[in-house]
Short mmCIF file of C-alpha atoms in Angstrom, two decimals:
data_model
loop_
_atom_site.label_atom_id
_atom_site.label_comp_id
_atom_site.label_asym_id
_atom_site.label_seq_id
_atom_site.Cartn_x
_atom_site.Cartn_y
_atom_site.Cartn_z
CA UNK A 1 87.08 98.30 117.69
CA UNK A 2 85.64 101.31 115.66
CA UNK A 3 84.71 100.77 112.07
CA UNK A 4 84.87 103.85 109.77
CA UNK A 5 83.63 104.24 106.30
CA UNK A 6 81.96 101.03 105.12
CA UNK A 7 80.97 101.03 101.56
CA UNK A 8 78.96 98.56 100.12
CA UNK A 9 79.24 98.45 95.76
CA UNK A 10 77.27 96.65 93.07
CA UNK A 11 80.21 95.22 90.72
CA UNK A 12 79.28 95.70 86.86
CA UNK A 13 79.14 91.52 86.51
CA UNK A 14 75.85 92.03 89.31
CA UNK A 15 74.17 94.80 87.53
CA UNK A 16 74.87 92.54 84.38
CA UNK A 17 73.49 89.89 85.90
CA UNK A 18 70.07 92.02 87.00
CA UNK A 19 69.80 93.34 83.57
CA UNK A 20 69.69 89.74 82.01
CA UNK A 21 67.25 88.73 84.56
CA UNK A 22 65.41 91.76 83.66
CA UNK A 23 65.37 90.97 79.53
CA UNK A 24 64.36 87.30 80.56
CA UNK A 25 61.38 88.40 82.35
CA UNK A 26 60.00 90.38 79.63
CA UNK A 27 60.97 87.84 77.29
CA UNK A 28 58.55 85.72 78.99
CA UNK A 29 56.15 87.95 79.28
CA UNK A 30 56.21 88.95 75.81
CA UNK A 31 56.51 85.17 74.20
CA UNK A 32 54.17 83.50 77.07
CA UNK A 33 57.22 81.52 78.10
CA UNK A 34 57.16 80.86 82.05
CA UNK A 35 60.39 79.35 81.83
CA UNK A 36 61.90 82.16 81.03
CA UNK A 37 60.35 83.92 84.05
CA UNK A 38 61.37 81.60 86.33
CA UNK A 39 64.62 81.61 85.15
CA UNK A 40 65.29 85.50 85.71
CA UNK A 41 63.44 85.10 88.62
CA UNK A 42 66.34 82.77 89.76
CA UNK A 43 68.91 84.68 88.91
CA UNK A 44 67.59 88.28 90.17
CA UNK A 45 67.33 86.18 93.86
CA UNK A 46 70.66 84.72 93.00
CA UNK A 47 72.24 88.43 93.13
CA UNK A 48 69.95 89.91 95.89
CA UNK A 49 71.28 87.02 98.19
CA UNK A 50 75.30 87.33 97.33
CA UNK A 51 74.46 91.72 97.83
CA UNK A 52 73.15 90.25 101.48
CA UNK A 53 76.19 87.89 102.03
CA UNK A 54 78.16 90.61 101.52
CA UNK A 55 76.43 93.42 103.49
CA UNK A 56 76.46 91.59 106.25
CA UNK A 57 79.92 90.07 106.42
CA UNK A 58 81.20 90.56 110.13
CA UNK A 59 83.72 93.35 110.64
CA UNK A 60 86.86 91.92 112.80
CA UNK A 61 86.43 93.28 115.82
CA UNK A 62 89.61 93.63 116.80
CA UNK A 63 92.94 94.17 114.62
CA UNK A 64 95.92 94.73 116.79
CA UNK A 65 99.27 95.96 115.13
CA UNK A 66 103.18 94.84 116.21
CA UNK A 67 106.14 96.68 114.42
CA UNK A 68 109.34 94.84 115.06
CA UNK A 69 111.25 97.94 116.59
CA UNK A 70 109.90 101.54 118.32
CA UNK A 71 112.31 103.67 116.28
CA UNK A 72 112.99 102.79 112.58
CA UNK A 73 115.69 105.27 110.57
CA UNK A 74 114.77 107.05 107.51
CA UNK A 75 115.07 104.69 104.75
CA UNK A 76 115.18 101.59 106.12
CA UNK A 77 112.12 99.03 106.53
CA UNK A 78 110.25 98.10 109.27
CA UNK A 79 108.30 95.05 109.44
CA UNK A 80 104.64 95.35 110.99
CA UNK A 81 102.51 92.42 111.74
CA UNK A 82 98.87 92.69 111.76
CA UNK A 83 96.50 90.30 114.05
CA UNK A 84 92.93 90.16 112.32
CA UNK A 85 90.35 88.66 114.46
CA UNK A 86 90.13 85.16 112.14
CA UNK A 87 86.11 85.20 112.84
CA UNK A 88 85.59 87.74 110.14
CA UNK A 89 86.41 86.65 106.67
CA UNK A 90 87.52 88.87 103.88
CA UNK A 91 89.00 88.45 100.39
CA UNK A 92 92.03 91.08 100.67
CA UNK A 93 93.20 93.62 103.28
CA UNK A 94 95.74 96.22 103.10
CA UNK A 95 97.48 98.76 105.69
CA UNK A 96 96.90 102.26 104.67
CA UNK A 97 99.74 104.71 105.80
CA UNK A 98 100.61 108.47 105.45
CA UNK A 99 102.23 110.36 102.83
CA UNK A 100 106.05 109.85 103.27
CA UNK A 101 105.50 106.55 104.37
CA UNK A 102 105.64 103.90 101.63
CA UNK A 103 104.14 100.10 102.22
CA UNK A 104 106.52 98.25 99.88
CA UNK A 105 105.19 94.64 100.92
CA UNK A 106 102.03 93.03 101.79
CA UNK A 107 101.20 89.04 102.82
CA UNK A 108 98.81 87.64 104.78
CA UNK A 109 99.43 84.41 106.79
CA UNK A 110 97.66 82.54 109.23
CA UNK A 111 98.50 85.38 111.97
CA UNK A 112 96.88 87.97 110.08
CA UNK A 113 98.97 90.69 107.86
CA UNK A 114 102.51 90.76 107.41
CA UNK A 115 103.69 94.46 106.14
CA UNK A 116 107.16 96.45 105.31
CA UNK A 117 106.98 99.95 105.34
CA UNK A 118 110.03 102.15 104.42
CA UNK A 119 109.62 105.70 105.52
CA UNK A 120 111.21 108.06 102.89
CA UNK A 121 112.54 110.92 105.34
CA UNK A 122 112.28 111.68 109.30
CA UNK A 123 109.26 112.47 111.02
CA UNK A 124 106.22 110.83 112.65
CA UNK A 125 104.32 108.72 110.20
CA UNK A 126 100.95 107.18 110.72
CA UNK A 127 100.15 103.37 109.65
CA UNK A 128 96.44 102.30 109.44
CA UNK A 129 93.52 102.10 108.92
CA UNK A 130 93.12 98.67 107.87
CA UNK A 131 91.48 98.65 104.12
CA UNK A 132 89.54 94.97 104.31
CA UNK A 133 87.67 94.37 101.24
CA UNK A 134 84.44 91.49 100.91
CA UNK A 135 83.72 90.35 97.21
CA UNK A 136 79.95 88.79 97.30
CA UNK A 137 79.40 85.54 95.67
CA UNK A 138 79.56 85.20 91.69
CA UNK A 139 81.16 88.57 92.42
CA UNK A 140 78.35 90.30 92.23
CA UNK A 141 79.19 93.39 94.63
CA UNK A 142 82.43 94.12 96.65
CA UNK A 143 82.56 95.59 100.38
CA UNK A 144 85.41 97.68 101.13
CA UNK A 145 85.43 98.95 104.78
CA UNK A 146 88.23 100.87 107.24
CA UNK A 147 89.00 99.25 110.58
CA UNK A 148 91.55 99.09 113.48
CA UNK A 149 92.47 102.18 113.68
CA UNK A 150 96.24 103.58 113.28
CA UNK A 151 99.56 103.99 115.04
CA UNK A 152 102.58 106.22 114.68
CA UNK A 153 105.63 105.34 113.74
CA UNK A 154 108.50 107.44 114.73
CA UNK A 155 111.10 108.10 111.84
CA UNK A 156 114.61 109.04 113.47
CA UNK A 157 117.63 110.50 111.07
CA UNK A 158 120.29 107.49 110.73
CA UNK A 159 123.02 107.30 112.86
CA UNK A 160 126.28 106.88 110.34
CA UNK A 161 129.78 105.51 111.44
CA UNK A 162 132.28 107.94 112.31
CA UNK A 163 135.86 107.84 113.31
CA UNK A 164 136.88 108.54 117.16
CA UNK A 165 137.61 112.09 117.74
CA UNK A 166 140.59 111.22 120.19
CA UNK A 167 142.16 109.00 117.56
CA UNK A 168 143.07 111.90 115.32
CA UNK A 169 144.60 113.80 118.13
CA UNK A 170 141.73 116.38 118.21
CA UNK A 171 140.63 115.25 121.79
CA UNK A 172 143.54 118.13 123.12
CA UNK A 173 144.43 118.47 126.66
CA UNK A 174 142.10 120.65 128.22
CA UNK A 175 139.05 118.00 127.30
CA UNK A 176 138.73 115.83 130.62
CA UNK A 177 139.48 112.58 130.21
CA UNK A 178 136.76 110.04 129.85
CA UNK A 179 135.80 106.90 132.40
CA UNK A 180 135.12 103.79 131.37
CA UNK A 181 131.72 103.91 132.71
CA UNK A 182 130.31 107.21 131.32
CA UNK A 183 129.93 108.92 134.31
CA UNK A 184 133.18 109.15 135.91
CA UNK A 185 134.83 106.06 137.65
CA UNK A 186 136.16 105.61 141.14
CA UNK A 187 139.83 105.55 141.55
CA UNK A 188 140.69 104.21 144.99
CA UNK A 189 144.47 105.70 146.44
CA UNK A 190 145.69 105.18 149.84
CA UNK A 191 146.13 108.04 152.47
CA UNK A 192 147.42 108.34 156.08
CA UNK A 193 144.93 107.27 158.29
CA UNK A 194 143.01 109.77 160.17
CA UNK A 195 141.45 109.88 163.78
CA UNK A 196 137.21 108.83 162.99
CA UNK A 197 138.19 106.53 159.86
CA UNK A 198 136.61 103.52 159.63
CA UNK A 199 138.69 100.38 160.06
CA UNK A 200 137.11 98.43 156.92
CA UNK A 201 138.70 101.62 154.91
CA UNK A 202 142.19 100.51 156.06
CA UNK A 203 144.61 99.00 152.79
CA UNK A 204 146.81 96.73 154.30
CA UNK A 205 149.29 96.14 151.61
CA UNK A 206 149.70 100.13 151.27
CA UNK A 207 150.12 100.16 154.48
CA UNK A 208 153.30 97.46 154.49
CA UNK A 209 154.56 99.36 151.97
CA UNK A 210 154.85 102.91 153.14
CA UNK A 211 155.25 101.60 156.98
CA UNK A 212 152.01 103.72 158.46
CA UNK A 213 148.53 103.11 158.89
CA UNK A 214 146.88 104.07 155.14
CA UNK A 215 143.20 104.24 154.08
CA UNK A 216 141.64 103.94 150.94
CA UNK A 217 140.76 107.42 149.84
CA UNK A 218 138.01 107.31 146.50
CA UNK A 219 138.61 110.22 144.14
CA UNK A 220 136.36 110.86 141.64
CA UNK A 221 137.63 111.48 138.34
CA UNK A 222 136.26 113.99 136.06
CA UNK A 223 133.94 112.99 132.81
CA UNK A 224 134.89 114.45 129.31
CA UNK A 225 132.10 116.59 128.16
CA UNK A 226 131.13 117.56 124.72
CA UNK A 227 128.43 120.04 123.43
CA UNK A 228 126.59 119.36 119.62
CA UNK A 229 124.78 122.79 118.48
CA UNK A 230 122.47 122.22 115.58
CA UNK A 231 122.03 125.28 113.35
CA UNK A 232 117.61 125.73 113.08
CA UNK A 233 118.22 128.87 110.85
CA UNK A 234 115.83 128.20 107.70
CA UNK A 235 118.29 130.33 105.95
CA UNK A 236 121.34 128.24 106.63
CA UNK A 237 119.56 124.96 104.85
CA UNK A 238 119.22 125.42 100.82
CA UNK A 239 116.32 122.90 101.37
CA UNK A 240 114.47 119.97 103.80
CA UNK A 241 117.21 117.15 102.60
CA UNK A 242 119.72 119.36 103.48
CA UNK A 243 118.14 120.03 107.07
CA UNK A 244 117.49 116.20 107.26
CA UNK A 245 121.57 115.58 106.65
CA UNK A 246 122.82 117.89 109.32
CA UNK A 247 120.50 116.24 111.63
CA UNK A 248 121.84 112.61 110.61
CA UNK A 249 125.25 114.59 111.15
CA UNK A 250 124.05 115.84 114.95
CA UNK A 251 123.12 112.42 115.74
CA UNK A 252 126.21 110.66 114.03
CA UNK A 253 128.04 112.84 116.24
CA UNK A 254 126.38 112.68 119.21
CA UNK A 255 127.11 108.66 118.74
CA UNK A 256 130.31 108.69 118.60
CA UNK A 257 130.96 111.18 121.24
CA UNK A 258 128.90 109.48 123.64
CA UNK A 259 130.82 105.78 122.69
CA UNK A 260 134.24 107.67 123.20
CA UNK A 261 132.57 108.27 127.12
CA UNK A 262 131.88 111.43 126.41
CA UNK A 263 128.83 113.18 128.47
CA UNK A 264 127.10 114.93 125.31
CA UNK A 265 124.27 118.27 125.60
CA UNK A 266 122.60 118.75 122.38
CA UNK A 267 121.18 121.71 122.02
CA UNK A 268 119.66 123.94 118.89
CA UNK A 269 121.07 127.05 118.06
CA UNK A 270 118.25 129.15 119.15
CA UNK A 271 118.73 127.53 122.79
CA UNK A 272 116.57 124.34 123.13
CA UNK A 273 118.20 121.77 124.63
CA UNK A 274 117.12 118.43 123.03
CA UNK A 275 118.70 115.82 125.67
CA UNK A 276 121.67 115.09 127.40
CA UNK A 277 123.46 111.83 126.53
CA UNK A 278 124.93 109.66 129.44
CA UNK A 279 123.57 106.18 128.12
CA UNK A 280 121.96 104.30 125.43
CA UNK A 281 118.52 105.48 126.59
CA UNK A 282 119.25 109.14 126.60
CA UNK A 283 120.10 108.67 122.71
CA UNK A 284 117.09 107.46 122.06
CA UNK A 285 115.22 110.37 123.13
CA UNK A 286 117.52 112.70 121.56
CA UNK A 287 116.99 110.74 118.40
CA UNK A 288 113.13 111.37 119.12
CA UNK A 289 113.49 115.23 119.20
CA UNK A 290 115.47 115.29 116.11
CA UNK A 291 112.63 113.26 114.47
CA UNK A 292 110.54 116.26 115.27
CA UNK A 293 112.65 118.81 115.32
CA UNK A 294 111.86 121.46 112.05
CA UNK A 295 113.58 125.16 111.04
CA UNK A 296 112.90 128.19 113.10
CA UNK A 297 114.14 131.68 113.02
CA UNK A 298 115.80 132.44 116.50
CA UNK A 299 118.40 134.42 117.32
CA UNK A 300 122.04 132.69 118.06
CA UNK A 301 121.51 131.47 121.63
CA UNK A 302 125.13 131.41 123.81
CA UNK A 303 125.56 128.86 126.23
CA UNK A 304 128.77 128.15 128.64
CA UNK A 305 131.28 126.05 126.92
CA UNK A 306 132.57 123.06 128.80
CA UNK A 307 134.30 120.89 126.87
CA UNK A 308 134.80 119.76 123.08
CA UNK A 309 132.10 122.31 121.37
CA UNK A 310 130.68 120.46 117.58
CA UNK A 311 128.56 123.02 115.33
CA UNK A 312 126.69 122.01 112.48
CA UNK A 313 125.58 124.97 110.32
CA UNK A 314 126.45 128.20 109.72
CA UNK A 315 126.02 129.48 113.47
CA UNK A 316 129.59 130.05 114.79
CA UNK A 317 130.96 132.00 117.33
CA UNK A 318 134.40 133.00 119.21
CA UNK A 319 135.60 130.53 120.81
CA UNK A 320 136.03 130.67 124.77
CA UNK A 321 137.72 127.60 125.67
CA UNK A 322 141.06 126.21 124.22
CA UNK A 323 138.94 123.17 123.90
CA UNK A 324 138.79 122.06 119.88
CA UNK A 325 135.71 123.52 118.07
CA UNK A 326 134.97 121.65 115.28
CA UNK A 327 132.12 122.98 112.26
CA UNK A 328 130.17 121.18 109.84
CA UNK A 329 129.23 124.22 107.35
CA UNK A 330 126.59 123.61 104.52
CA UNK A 331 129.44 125.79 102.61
CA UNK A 332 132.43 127.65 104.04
CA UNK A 333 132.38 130.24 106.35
CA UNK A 334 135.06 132.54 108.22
CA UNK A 335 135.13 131.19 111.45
CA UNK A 336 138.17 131.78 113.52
CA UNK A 337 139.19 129.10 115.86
CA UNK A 338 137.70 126.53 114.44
CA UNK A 339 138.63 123.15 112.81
CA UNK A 340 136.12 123.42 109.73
CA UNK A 341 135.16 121.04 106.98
CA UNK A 342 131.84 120.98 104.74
CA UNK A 343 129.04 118.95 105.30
CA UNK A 344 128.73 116.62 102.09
CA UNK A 345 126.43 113.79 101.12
CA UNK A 346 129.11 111.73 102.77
CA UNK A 347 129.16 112.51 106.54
CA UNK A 348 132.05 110.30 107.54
CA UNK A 349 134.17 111.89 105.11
CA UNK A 350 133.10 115.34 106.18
CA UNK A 351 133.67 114.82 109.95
CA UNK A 352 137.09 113.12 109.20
CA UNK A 353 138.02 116.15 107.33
CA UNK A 354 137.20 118.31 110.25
CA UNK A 355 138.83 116.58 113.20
CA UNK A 356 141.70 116.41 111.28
CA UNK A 357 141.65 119.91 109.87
CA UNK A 358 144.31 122.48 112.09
CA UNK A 359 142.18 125.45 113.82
CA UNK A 360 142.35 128.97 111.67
#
């Protein structure tokens, strides 16, 4: 384990302490009084010895850190527990973290160090070093040192509750049904039996019923998709907690869409794609890009429409597909086609408003 910056400081009480020693010696001195000599005496080795104890205190050598989840949302704690190696004594440590990043609790236990951190917005945020700090004996001088390292912890935009897009009608006919799996499920129907099909494939009771030889024919039914566009124009945000609400929005979104069985693309407006969803995993690394994911100037990047198409922004185009189109403006915009609402501190409001909104 690296240690970085030791400092070692005399505390005012030890250079009090020398100075009294000092006075008593020339007290002596100057009034032929031994005693008084061997009394500073005393106390000057009194103060070198609690400087040594402290200067050469054993560092832990290793710390080793354990946050209670991977992914934490902006705004809510996480809870980080610190092992200390327990041969290494010290009167008080702390985490350090990163600007953004506030440390709202500290304890210390038998385990080591027990923190809460709370990260203020989205982004990667960096816990550590560990600030240990040594006071010497009659506190004469006070250690402070950095060990242990850091880690990153990965700040995603909260995912908020939203209400099913196919329960306000908005799902429309040309959107493909969704499977109960995510992927598409297998529906099994019987057909006349062929020449070269195999006899496990035979379905006896279809069979009885139509009076000929049937099979079991799988047909693969189709999974709804849905596309979520994120608008990366630094224009189209008034400011970073704007940016940081369309982005809970996009992932909101991307939620629900993917727990109505939808197979999700999200995708920036300037073109990058930022993950398909299909299952739980595949959210988490969108929710990983969005953590990271900043403004950039990029032209408006077209991409085939396939399904239900969700903007948030104000990056809108014709739509191509009688499929519903539903945008999330910052303010409102003329967009043709489109079931529109604006995107308010109050996301489930806003995307109710839009699924429920008629197309202009």
């Amino acid at each position: 384990m690296t240690t970085i910056g030791a400092r070692f400081r005399p505390t005012w009480r030890g250079i009090g302490m020398l100075a009294v020693a000092l006075f008593f010696t020339i007290a002596g001195i100057a009034f032929s009084r031994i005693e008084l000599v061997y009394l500073a005496t005393a106390l000057a080795l009194a103060v070198i010895l609690a400087w040594l104890a402290v200067a050469i205190a054993r560092a832990p050598r290793s710390v080793e850190r354990n946050p209670e989840a991977d992914l934490v949302a902006a705004g809510d704690p996480l809870r980080i527990l610190t092992r200390i190696d327990t041969r290494a004594a010290f009167d008080d440590a702390r985490e350090l973290v990163s600007p953004g990043l506030a440390l709202v609790s500290s304890s210390r236990n038998a385990a080591g160090l027990a923190s809460v951190v709370v990260p203020a917005r989205r982004g990667v945020h960096r816990v550590g070093p560990l600030r240990l700090e040594r006071l010497a004996p009659f506190g004469a001088a006070i250690r402070r040192l950095s060990a242990g390292g850091s880690i990153d912890i990965v700040a995603v935009p909260p995912i908020v509750a939203l209400a099913p897009l196919r329960s306000a009608g908005s799902a429309g006919d040309d959107a493909a049904r969704p499977g109960p799996h995510g992927q598409g499920t297998d529906n099994l129907i019987p057909r006349p039996y062929a020449p070269g099909d195999s006899i496990r494939r035979v379905h006896w009771r279809a069979s009885a019923h139509h009076g000929d030889l049937m099979v079991r024919e799988e047909e693969r039914e189709q999974t709804a998709s849905a596309t979520v566009v994120i608008d990366t124009d630094p224009t189209s945000w008034p400011d970073a907690d704007a940016f940081d609400r369309a982005l809970s929005a996009l992932v909101s979104i991307a939620a629900r869409l993917h727990g109505d069985g939808f197979l999700v693309s999200v995708r920036t407006s300037g073109g990058s794609v930022l993950g398909d969803i299909a299952r739980a995993a595949d959210l988490e690394r969108v929710l990983v890009a969005c953590a990271r994911l900043e403004t950039s100037e990029a032209p408006l990047a077209r991409f085939v429409e396939t399904g239900v198409v969700v903007a948030i922004g104000r990056a809108s185009w014709a739509p191509t597909t009688p499929a519903p189109h539903i945008l999330l403006a910052p303010a409102p915009v003329a967009s043709p086609g489109w079931r529109q609402a604006p995107l308010g501190d109050d996301i489930a409001e806003s995307w109710a408003a839009a699924i429920s909104e008629v197309p202009r």
